[in-house]
Tab-separated table of N, CA and C in Angstrom:
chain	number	residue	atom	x	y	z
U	130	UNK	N	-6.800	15.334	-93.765
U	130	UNK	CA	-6.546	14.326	-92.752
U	130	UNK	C	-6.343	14.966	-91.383
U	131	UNK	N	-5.791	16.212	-91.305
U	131	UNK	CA	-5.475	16.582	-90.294
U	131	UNK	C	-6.611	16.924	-89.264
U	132	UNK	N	-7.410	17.682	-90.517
U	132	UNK	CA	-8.997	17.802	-89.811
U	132	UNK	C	-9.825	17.134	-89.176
U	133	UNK	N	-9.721	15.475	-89.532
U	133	UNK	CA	-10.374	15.039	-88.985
U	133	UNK	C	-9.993	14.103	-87.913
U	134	UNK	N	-8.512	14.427	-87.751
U	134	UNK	CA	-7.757	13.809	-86.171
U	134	UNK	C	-8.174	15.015	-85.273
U	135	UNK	N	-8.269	16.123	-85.779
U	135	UNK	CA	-8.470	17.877	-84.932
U	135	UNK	C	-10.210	17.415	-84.568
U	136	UNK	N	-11.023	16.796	-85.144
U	136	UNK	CA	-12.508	15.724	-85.010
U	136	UNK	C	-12.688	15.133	-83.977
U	137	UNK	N	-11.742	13.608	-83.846
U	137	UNK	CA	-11.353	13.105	-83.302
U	137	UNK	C	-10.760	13.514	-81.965
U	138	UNK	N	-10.462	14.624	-81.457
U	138	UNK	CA	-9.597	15.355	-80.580
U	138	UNK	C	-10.382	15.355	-79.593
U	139	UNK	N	-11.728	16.589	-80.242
U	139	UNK	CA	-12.899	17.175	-79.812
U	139	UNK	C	-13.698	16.047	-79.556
U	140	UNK	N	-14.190	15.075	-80.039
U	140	UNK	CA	-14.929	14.063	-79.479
U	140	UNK	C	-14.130	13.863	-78.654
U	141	UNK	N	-13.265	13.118	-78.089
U	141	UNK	CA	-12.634	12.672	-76.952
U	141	UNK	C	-12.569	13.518	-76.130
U	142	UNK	N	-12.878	14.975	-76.090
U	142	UNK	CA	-12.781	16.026	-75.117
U	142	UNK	C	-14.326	15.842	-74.922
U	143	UNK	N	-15.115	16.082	-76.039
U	143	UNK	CA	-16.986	15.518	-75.309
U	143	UNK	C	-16.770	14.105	-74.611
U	144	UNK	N	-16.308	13.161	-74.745
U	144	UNK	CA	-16.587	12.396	-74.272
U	144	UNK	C	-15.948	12.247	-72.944
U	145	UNK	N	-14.618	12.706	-72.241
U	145	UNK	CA	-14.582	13.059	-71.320
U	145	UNK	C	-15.720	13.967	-70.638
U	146	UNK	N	-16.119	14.771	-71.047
U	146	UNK	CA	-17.627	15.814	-70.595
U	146	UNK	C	-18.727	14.623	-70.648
U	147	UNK	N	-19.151	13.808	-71.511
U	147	UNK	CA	-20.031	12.829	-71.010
U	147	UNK	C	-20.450	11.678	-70.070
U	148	UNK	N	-19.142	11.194	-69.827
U	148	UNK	CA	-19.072	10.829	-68.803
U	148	UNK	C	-18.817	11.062	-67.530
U	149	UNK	N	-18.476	12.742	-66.954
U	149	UNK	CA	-18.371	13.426	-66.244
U	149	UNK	C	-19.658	13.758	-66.038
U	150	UNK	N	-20.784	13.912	-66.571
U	150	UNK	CA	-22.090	14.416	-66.460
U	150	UNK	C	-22.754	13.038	-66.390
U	151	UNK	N	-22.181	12.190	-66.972
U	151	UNK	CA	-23.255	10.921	-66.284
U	151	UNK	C	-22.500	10.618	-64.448
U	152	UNK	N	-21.818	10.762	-64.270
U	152	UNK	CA	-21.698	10.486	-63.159
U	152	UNK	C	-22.326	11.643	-62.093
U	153	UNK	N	-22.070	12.958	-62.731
U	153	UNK	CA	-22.794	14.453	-61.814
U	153	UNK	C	-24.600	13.530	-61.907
U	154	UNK	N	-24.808	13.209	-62.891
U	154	UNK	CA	-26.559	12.811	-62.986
U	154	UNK	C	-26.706	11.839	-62.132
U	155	UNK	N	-25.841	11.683	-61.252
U	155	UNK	CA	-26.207	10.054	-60.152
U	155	UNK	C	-27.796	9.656	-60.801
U	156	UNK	N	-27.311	8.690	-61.846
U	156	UNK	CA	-28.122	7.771	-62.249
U	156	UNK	C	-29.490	8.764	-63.238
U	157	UNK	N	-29.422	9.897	-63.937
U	157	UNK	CA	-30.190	10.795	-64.972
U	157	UNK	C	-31.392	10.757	-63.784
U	158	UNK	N	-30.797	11.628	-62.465
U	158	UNK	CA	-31.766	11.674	-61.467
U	158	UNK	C	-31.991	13.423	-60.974
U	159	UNK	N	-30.962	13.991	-61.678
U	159	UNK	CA	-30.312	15.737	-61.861
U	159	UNK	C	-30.747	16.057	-63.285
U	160	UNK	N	-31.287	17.127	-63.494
U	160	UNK	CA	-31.562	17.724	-64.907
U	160	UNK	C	-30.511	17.757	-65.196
U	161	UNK	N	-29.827	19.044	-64.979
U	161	UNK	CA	-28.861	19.749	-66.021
U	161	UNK	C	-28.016	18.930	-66.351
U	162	UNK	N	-26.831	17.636	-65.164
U	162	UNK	CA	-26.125	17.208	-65.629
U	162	UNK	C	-26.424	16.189	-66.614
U	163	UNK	N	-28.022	15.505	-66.486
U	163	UNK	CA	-28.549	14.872	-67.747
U	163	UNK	C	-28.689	15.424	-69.206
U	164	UNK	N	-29.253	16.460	-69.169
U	164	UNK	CA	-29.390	17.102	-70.100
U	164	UNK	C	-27.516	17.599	-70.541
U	165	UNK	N	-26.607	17.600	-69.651
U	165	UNK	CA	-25.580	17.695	-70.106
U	165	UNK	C	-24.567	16.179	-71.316
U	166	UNK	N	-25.257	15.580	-70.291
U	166	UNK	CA	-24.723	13.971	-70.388
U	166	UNK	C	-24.941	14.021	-71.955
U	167	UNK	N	-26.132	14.452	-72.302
U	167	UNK	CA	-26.955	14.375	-73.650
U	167	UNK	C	-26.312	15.017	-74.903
U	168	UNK	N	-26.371	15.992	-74.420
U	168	UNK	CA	-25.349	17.068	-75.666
U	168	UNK	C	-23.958	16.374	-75.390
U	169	UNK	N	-22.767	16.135	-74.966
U	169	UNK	CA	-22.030	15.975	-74.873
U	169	UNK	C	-21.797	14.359	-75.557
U	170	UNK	N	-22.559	13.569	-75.301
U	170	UNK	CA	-22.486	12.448	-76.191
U	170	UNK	C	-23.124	12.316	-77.772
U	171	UNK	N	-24.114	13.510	-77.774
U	171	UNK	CA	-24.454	13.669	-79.387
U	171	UNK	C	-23.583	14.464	-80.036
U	172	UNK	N	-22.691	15.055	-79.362
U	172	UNK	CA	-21.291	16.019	-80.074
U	172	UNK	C	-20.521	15.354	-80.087
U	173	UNK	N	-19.627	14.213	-79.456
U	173	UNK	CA	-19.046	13.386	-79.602
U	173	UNK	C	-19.154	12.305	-80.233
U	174	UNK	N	-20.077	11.571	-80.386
U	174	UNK	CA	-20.434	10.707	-81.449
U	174	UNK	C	-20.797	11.035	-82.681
U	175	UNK	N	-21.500	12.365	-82.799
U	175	UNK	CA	-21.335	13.001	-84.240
U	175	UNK	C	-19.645	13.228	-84.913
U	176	UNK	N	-19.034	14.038	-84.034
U	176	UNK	CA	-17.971	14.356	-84.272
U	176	UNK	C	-16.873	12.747	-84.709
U	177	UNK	N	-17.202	12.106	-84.171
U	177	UNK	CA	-16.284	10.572	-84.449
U	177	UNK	C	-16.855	10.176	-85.447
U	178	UNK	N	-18.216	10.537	-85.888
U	178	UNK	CA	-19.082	9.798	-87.569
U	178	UNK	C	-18.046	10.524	-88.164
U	179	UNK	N	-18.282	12.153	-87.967
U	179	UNK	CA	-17.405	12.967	-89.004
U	179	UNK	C	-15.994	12.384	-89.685
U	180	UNK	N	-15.401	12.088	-88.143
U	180	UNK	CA	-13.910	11.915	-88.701
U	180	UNK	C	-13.821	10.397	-89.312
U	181	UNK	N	-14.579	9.562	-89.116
U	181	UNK	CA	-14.755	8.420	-89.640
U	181	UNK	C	-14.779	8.673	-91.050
U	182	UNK	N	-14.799	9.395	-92.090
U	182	UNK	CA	-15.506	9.377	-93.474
U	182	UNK	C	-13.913	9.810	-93.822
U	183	UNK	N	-12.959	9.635	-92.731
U	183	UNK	CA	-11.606	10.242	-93.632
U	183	UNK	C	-10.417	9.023	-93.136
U	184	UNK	N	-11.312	8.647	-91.803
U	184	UNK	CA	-9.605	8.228	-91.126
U	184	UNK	C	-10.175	6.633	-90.963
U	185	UNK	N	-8.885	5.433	-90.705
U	185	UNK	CA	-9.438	4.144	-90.277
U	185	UNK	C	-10.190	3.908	-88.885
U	186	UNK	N	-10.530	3.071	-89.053
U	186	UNK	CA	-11.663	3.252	-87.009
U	186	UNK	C	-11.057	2.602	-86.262
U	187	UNK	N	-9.717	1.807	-86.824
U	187	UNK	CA	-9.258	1.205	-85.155
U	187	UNK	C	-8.170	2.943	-84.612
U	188	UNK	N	-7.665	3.218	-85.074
U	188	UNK	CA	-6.535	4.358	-84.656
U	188	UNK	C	-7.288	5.375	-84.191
U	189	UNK	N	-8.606	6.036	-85.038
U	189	UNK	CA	-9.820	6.467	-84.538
U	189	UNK	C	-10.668	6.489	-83.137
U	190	UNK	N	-10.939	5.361	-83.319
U	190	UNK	CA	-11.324	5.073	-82.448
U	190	UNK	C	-10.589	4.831	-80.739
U	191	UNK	N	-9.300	4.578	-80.828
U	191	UNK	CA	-8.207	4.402	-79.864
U	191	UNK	C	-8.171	5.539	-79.219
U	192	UNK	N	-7.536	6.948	-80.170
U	192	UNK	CA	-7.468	8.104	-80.107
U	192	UNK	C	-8.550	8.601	-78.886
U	193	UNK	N	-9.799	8.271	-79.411
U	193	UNK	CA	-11.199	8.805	-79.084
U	193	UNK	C	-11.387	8.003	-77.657
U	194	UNK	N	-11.651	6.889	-77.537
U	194	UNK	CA	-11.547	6.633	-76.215
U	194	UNK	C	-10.285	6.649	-75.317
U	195	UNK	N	-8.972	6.720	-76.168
U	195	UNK	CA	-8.266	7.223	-74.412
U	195	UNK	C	-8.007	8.117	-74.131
U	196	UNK	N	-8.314	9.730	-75.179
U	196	UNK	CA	-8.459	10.832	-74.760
U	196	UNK	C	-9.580	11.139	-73.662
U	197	UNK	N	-10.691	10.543	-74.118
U	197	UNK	CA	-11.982	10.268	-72.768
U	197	UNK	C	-11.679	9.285	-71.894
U	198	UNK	N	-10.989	8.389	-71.959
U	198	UNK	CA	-10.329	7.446	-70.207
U	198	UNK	C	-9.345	8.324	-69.850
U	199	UNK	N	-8.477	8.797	-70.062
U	199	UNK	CA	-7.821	9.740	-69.631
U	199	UNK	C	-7.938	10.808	-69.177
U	200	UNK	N	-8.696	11.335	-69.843
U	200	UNK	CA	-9.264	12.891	-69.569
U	200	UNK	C	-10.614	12.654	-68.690
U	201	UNK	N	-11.445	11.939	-68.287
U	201	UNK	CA	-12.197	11.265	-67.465
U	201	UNK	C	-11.334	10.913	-65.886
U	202	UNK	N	-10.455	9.919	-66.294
U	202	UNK	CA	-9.485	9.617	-65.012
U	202	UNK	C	-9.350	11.098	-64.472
U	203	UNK	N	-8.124	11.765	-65.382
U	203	UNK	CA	-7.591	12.718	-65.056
U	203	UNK	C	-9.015	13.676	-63.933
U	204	UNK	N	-9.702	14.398	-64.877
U	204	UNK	CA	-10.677	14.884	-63.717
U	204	UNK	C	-11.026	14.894	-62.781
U	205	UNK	N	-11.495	13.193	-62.657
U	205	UNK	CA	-11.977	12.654	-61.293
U	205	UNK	C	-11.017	12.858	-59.982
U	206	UNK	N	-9.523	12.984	-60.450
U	206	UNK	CA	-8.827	12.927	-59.219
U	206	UNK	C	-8.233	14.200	-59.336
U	207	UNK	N	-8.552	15.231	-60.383
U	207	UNK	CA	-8.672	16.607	-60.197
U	207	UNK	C	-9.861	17.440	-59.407
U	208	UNK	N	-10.742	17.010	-59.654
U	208	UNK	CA	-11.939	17.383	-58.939
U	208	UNK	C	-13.380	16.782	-58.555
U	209	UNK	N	-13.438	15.037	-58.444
U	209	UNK	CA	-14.366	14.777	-58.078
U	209	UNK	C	-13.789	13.471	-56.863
U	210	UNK	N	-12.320	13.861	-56.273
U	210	UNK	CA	-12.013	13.154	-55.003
U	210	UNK	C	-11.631	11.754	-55.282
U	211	UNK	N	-11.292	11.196	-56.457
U	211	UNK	CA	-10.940	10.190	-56.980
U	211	UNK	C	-9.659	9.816	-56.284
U	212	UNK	N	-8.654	8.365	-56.018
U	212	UNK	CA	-7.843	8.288	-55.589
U	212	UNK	C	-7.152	8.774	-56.968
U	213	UNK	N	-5.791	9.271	-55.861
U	213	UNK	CA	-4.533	9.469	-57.111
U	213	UNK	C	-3.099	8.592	-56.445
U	214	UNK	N	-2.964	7.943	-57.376
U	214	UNK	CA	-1.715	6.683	-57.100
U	214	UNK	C	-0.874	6.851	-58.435
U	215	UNK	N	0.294	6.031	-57.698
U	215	UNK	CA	1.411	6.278	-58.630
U	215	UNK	C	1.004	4.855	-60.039
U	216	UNK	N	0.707	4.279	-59.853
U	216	UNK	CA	0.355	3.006	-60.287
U	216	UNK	C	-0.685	3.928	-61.626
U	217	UNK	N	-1.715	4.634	-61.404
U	217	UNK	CA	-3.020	5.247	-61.948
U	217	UNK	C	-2.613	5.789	-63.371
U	218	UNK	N	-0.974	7.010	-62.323
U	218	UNK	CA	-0.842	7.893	-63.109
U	218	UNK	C	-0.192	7.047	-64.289
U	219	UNK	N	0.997	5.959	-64.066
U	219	UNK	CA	1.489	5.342	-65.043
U	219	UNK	C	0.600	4.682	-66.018
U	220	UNK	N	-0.842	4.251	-65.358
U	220	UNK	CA	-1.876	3.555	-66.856
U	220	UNK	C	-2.300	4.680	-67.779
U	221	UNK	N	-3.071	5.705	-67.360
U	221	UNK	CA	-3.061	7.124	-67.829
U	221	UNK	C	-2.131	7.021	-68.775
U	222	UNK	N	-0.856	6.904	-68.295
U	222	UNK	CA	-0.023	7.588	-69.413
U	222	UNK	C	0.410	6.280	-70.274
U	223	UNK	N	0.126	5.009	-70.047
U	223	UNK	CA	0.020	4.046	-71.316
U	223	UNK	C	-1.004	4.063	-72.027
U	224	UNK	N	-2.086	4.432	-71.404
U	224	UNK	CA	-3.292	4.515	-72.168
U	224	UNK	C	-3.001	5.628	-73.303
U	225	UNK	N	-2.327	6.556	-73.213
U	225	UNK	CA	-2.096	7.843	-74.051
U	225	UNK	C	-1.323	7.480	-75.337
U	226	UNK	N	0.015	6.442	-74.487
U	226	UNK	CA	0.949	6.403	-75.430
U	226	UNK	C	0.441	5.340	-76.685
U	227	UNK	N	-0.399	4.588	-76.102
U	227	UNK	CA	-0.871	3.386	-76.832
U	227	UNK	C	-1.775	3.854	-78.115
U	228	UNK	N	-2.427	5.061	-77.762
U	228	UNK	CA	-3.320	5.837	-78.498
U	228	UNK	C	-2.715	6.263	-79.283
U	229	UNK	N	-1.627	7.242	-79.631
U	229	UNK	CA	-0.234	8.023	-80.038
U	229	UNK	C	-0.384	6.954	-81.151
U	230	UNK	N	0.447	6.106	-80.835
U	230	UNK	CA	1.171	4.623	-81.481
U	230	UNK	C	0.360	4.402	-82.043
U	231	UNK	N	-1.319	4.098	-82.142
U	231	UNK	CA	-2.015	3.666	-83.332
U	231	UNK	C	-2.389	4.804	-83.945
U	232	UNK	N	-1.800	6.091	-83.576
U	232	UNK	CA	-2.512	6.930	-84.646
U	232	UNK	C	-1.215	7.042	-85.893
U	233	UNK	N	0.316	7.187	-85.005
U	233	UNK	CA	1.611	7.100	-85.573
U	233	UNK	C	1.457	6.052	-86.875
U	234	UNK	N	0.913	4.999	-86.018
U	234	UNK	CA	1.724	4.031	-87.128
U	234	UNK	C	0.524	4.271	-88.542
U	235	UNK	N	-0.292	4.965	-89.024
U	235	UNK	CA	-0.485	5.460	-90.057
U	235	UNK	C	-1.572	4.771	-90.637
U	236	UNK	N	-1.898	4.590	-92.140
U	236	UNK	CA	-3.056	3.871	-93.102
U	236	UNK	C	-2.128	2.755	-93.408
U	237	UNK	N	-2.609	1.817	-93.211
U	237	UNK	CA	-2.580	0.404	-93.964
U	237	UNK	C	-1.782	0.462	-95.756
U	238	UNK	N	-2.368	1.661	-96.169
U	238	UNK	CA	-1.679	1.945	-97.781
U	238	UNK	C	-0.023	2.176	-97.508
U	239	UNK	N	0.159	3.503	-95.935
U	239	UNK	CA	1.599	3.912	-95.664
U	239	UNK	C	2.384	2.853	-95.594
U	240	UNK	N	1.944	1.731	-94.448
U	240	UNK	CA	2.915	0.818	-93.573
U	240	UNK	C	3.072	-0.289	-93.776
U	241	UNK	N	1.272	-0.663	-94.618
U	241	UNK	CA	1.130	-2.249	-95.176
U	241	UNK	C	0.870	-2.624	-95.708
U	242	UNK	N	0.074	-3.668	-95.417
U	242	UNK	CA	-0.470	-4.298	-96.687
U	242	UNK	C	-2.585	-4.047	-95.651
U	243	UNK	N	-3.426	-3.874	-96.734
U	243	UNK	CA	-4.908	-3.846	-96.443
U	243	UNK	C	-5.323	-5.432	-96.958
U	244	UNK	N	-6.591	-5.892	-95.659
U	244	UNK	CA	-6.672	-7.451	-96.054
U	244	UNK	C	-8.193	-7.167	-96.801
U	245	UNK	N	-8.157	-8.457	-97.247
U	245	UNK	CA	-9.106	-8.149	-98.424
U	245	UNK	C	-10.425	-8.069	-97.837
U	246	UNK	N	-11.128	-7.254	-97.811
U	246	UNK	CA	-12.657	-7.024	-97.622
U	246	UNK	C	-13.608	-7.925	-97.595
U	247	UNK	N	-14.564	-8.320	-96.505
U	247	UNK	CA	-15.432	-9.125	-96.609
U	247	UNK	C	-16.594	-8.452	-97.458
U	248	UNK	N	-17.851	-8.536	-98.014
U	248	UNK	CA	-18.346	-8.536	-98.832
U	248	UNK	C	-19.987	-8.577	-97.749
């Protein structure tokens, strides 16, 4: 299990890198950052299939995109001139905690009850 939140990690670190390179590609109009854009979203979306075959996809998935809204935000107003406000930094850091919290609160087997499967 652990492995595939350590999965999960790394995609959200590509996917911060993918969307950092789609924006360097003003519009897949730049090679490299296209060709970056590219690898970085086929490593990240591979990497989230991976961890999918172990973990549930809403906590998964949470994890995975607000490590990349975050780590995306974060950048932009590290180095691509983005505003930085006090307001920003506080969503950032709900976006994180909110992520945390659905990974915390565990499998459906730990905490609850699982609803019955559609078919």
């Amino acid at each position: 299990m652990a492995k595939a939140w350590l999965l999960v990690t790394v995609a959200g670190l590509f996917e911060t890198g993918f969307a950092v390179a789609l924006k360097l590609s003003q519009g897949f109009t730049r090679l490299w950052p296209t060709i970056g854009f590219c690898v970085f979203a086929l490593a990240s979306f591979g990497l989230l299939t991976l961890s999918l075959k172990k973990l549930e996809v809403g906590p998964a998935y949470a994890v995975w995109t607000g490590i990349g809204a975050s780590g995306t935000a974060i950048y932009g107003m590290a180095f691509l001139g983005d505003l930085v406000s006090p307001l920003k930094i506080v969503s950032i850091t709900l976006v994180i905690v909110g992520a945390i919290g659905l990974q915390l609160s565990g499998s459906a087997g730990e905490h609850g009850t699982r609803p019955p499967q559609l078919r």
